[in-house]
Amino acid sequence: DGGITQSPKYLFRKEGQNVTLSCEQNLNHDAMYWYRQDPGQGLRLIYYSQIVNDFQKGDIAEGYSVSREKKESFPLTVTSAQKNPTAFYLCASSIRLVLGTGELFFGEGSRLTVL
Amino acid sequence: AQSVTQLDSHVSVSEGTPVLLRCNYSSSYSPSLFWYVQHPNKGLQLLLKYTSAATLVKGINGFEAEFKKSETSFHLTKPSAHMSDAAEYFCVVSDSEGSYIPTFGRGTSLIVHP
């Protein structure tokens, strides 16, 4: 079945450690996104990518990094510079960005807890 | 800049009664509008979308929404609530001014009482 796979589903990290969240899609979509979700704040965009080897910062990129070396993969690294990393992270994809009428397809999310 | 406001953070209904989740948007251009649903600790699923065709949009699970340009609203309705409808609902706007990046509302939690 086509879809988006995020791993791990749950992750615990000590302060000062970097952690990488995996996102893989087999939908052949060009655009991929990372969102952060906190209670009562909706989804906030961290990074997005329209094409391989290119990505742009979203509204809350500080303390995060991404790469897009393959069309299928868009991993997110939460660095030690992120001051409040405990959150639910959602990866999404869409056919392409410019059309603007496309549906977003979401993974099941990764819940990161910093101890 | 595009934005979306969900007017209620929580809505509580009894099973079998109508559901109304309110969403107002701000957009200088012809927007695309979406409603997504999220069950606890899960990803989001598209309920329905408006993309400048019919103003009354029908979605999955009996939900529908009406695009009202004069009121800049895109409210989500369902005639009769099910227990399984209990979830978080997000209104989303996207337009060319925002480079087509979807902007999410803060969400409305729908509570369904037996």
CSV table of N, CA and C in Angstrom, one decimal, chain A residues 35-113:
chain,number,residue,atom,x,y,z
A,35,TYR,N,5.9,19.1,10.2
A,35,TYR,CA,5.2,19.9,11.1
A,35,TYR,C,5.4,19.5,12.5
A,36,ARG,N,5.3,20.5,13.4
A,36,ARG,CA,5.4,20.2,14.8
A,36,ARG,C,4.0,20.5,15.4
A,37,GLN,N,3.5,19.6,16.2
A,37,GLN,CA,2.2,19.8,16.8
A,37,GLN,C,2.3,19.9,18.3
A,38,ASP,N,1.8,20.9,18.9
A,38,ASP,CA,1.7,21.1,20.4
A,38,ASP,C,0.2,21.3,20.7
A,39,PRO,N,-0.2,20.9,21.9
A,39,PRO,CA,-1.6,21.0,22.3
A,39,PRO,C,-2.1,22.5,22.1
A,40,GLY,N,-3.2,22.6,21.4
A,40,GLY,CA,-3.8,24.0,21.3
A,40,GLY,C,-3.1,24.9,20.3
A,41,GLN,N,-2.1,24.4,19.6
A,41,GLN,CA,-1.4,25.3,18.7
A,41,GLN,C,-1.5,24.9,17.2
A,42,GLY,N,-2.3,23.9,17.0
A,42,GLY,CA,-2.4,23.4,15.6
A,42,GLY,C,-1.1,22.8,15.1
A,43,LEU,N,-0.8,22.9,13.8
A,43,LEU,CA,0.4,22.4,13.2
A,43,LEU,C,1.2,23.5,12.7
A,44,ARG,N,2.5,23.5,13.1
A,44,ARG,CA,3.4,24.6,12.7
A,44,ARG,C,4.5,24.0,11.8
A,45,LEU,N,4.7,24.7,10.7
A,45,LEU,CA,5.6,24.2,9.7
A,45,LEU,C,7.1,24.4,10.1
A,46,ILE,N,7.9,23.3,10.0
A,46,ILE,CA,9.3,23.4,10.4
A,46,ILE,C,10.1,23.6,9.1
A,47,TYR,N,10.0,22.7,8.1
A,47,TYR,CA,10.7,22.7,6.9
A,47,TYR,C,9.8,22.1,5.8
A,48,TYR,N,10.1,22.5,4.6
A,48,TYR,CA,9.4,21.8,3.5
A,48,TYR,C,10.4,21.7,2.3
A,49,SER,N,10.1,20.8,1.4
A,49,SER,CA,11.0,20.5,0.3
A,49,SER,C,10.1,20.3,-0.9
A,50,GLN,N,10.4,21.0,-2.0
A,50,GLN,CA,9.6,20.8,-3.3
A,50,GLN,C,10.3,19.8,-4.2
A,51,ILE,N,11.6,19.6,-4.0
A,51,ILE,CA,12.3,18.8,-5.0
A,51,ILE,C,13.6,18.3,-4.3
A,52,VAL,N,14.1,17.2,-4.9
A,52,VAL,CA,15.4,16.6,-4.3
A,52,VAL,C,16.5,17.7,-4.2
A,53,ASN,N,17.2,17.6,-3.1
A,53,ASN,CA,18.4,18.5,-2.9
A,53,ASN,C,18.0,20.0,-2.7
A,54,ASP,N,16.7,20.2,-2.4
A,54,ASP,CA,16.3,21.6,-2.1
A,54,ASP,C,15.3,21.6,-1.0
A,55,PHE,N,15.4,22.5,-0.1
A,55,PHE,CA,14.4,22.6,1.0
A,55,PHE,C,14.4,24.0,1.5
A,56,GLN,N,13.3,24.4,2.1
A,56,GLN,CA,13.1,25.8,2.6
A,56,GLN,C,12.7,25.7,4.1
A,57,LYS,N,13.0,26.8,4.8
A,57,LYS,CA,12.6,26.9,6.2
A,57,LYS,C,11.1,27.3,6.3
A,58,GLY,N,10.5,26.7,7.3
A,58,GLY,CA,9.1,27.1,7.6
A,58,GLY,C,9.1,28.1,8.7
A,59,ASP,N,8.1,28.1,9.5
A,59,ASP,CA,7.9,29.2,10.5
A,59,ASP,C,8.7,29.0,11.7
A,60,ILE,N,9.1,27.7,12.0
A,60,ILE,CA,9.8,27.4,13.3
A,60,ILE,C,11.0,26.6,13.0
A,61,ALA,N,11.9,26.9,12.1
A,61,ALA,CA,13.0,26.1,11.7
A,61,ALA,C,14.2,26.1,12.7
A,62,GLU,N,14.3,27.0,13.6
A,62,GLU,CA,15.4,27.1,14.4
A,62,GLU,C,15.6,25.9,15.3
A,63,GLY,N,16.8,25.3,15.3
A,63,GLY,CA,17.0,24.1,16.1
A,63,GLY,C,16.7,22.8,15.4
A,64,TYR,N,16.3,22.9,14.1
A,64,TYR,CA,16.1,21.7,13.3
A,64,TYR,C,16.9,21.8,12.1
A,65,SER,N,17.1,20.6,11.5
A,65,SER,CA,17.8,20.5,10.2
A,65,SER,C,17.1,19.3,9.4
A,66,VAL,N,17.2,19.4,8.1
A,66,VAL,CA,16.6,18.4,7.2
A,66,VAL,C,17.6,18.1,6.0
A,67,SER,N,17.3,17.1,5.3
A,67,SER,CA,18.0,16.8,4.1
A,67,SER,C,17.0,16.2,3.1
A,68,ARG,N,17.3,16.3,1.8
A,68,ARG,CA,16.4,15.6,0.8
A,68,ARG,C,17.3,15.1,-0.3
A,69,GLU,N,18.0,14.0,0.1
A,69,GLU,CA,18.9,13.4,-0.9
A,69,GLU,C,18.2,12.5,-1.9
A,70,LYS,N,17.0,11.9,-1.5
A,70,LYS,CA,16.2,11.1,-2.3
A,70,LYS,C,14.8,11.6,-2.3
A,71,LYS,N,14.1,11.3,-3.4
A,71,LYS,CA,12.7,11.8,-3.5
A,71,LYS,C,11.8,11.2,-2.4
A,72,GLU,N,12.1,10.0,-2.0
A,72,GLU,CA,11.3,9.2,-1.1
A,72,GLU,C,11.5,9.6,0.4
A,73,SER,N,12.6,10.3,0.7
A,73,SER,CA,13.1,10.4,2.1
A,73,SER,C,13.3,11.8,2.5
A,74,PHE,N,12.8,12.2,3.7
A,74,PHE,CA,13.0,13.6,4.2
A,74,PHE,C,13.2,13.5,5.7
A,75,PRO,N,14.3,13.1,6.1
A,75,PRO,CA,14.6,13.0,7.6
A,75,PRO,C,14.7,14.4,8.3
A,76,LEU,N,14.3,14.4,9.5
A,76,LEU,CA,14.4,15.6,10.3
A,76,LEU,C,15.3,15.4,11.5
A,77,THR,N,16.2,16.3,11.7
A,77,THR,CA,17.1,16.2,12.9
A,77,THR,C,16.7,17.3,13.9
A,78,VAL,N,16.4,16.9,15.1
A,78,VAL,CA,16.2,17.8,16.2
A,78,VAL,C,17.5,18.0,16.9
A,79,THR,N,18.0,19.2,16.8
A,79,THR,CA,19.4,19.4,17.4
A,79,THR,C,19.3,19.8,18.8
A,80,SER,N,20.4,19.8,19.5
A,80,SER,CA,20.5,20.3,20.9
A,80,SER,C,20.2,21.8,21.0
A,81,ALA,N,20.2,22.5,19.9
A,81,ALA,CA,19.9,23.9,19.9
A,81,ALA,C,18.4,24.2,20.0
A,82,GLN,N,17.5,23.2,19.8
A,82,GLN,CA,16.1,23.4,19.9
A,82,GLN,C,15.7,23.4,21.4
A,83,LYS,N,15.2,24.5,21.8
A,83,LYS,CA,15.1,24.7,23.3
A,83,LYS,C,13.9,23.9,23.9
A,84,ASN,N,12.9,23.6,23.1
A,84,ASN,CA,11.8,22.9,23.7
A,84,ASN,C,11.3,21.8,22.7
A,85,PRO,N,12.1,20.8,22.6
A,85,PRO,CA,11.8,19.8,21.5
A,85,PRO,C,10.7,18.8,21.8
A,86,THR,N,10.2,18.7,23.0
A,86,THR,CA,9.2,17.7,23.3
A,86,THR,C,7.9,18.1,22.6
A,87,ALA,N,7.5,17.2,21.7
A,87,ALA,CA,6.3,17.5,20.8
A,87,ALA,C,6.0,16.3,20.0
A,88,PHE,N,4.9,16.4,19.2
A,88,PHE,CA,4.5,15.4,18.3
A,88,PHE,C,4.9,15.9,16.9
A,89,TYR,N,5.6,15.1,16.1
A,89,TYR,CA,6.1,15.6,14.8
A,89,TYR,C,5.4,14.8,13.7
A,90,LEU,N,5.0,15.5,12.8
A,90,LEU,CA,4.2,14.9,11.6
A,90,LEU,C,4.9,15.2,10.3
A,91,CYS,N,5.1,14.2,9.5
A,91,CYS,CA,5.6,14.3,8.2
A,91,CYS,C,4.5,14.2,7.2
A,92,ALA,N,4.5,15.0,6.1
A,92,ALA,CA,3.4,15.0,5.2
A,92,ALA,C,4.0,15.1,3.8
A,93,SER,N,3.3,14.7,2.8
A,93,SER,CA,3.7,14.9,1.4
A,93,SER,C,2.5,15.3,0.5
A,94,SER,N,2.8,15.9,-0.6
A,94,SER,CA,1.8,16.2,-1.6
A,94,SER,C,2.4,16.1,-3.0
A,95,ILE,N,1.5,15.9,-4.0
A,95,ILE,CA,2.0,15.6,-5.3
A,95,ILE,C,3.0,16.7,-5.7
A,96,ARG,N,2.6,17.9,-5.6
A,96,ARG,CA,3.6,19.0,-5.8
A,96,ARG,C,3.0,20.2,-5.1
A,97,LEU,N,3.8,21.2,-5.0
A,97,LEU,CA,3.5,22.4,-4.1
A,97,LEU,C,2.7,23.5,-4.9
A,98,VAL,N,3.2,23.7,-6.1
A,98,VAL,CA,2.8,24.9,-6.8
A,98,VAL,C,1.3,24.9,-7.2
A,99,LEU,N,0.7,23.8,-7.4
A,99,LEU,CA,-0.7,23.7,-7.8
A,99,LEU,C,-1.6,24.3,-6.7
A,100,GLY,N,-1.2,24.0,-5.4
A,100,GLY,CA,-1.9,24.6,-4.3
A,100,GLY,C,-3.3,23.9,-4.0
A,101,THR,N,-3.7,23.0,-4.8
A,101,THR,CA,-5.0,22.4,-4.6
A,101,THR,C,-4.8,20.9,-4.1
A,102,GLY,N,-3.6,20.5,-3.9
A,102,GLY,CA,-3.4,19.1,-3.6
A,102,GLY,C,-3.6,18.8,-2.1
A,103,GLU,N,-4.0,17.6,-1.9
A,103,GLU,CA,-4.2,17.0,-0.6
A,103,GLU,C,-2.9,16.7,0.0
A,104,LEU,N,-2.8,16.9,1.3
A,104,LEU,CA,-1.6,16.5,2.1
A,104,LEU,C,-1.9,15.1,2.6
A,105,PHE,N,-0.9,14.3,2.5
A,105,PHE,CA,-0.9,12.9,3.0
A,105,PHE,C,0.0,12.9,4.2
A,106,PHE,N,-0.4,12.4,5.3
A,106,PHE,CA,0.3,12.4,6.6
A,106,PHE,C,0.8,11.0,7.0
A,107,GLY,N,1.9,11.0,7.7
A,107,GLY,CA,2.4,9.8,8.4
A,107,GLY,C,1.7,9.8,9.7
A,108,GLU,N,2.0,8.7,10.5
A,108,GLU,CA,1.3,8.5,11.8
A,108,GLU,C,1.9,9.3,12.9
A,109,GLY,N,3.0,10.0,12.7
A,109,GLY,CA,3.7,10.9,13.6
A,109,GLY,C,4.7,10.2,14.5
A,110,SER,N,5.6,11.0,15.0
A,110,SER,CA,6.6,10.6,16.0
A,110,SER,C,6.5,11.5,17.2
A,111,ARG,N,6.4,10.8,18.4
A,111,ARG,CA,6.3,11.6,19.6
A,111,ARG,C,7.7,11.6,20.3
A,112,LEU,N,8.3,12.8,20.4
A,112,LEU,CA,9.6,13.0,21.0
A,112,LEU,C,9.4,13.5,22.4
A,113,THR,N,10.1,12.9,23.4
A,113,THR,CA,10.1,13.4,24.7
A,113,THR,C,11.5,13.6,25.2
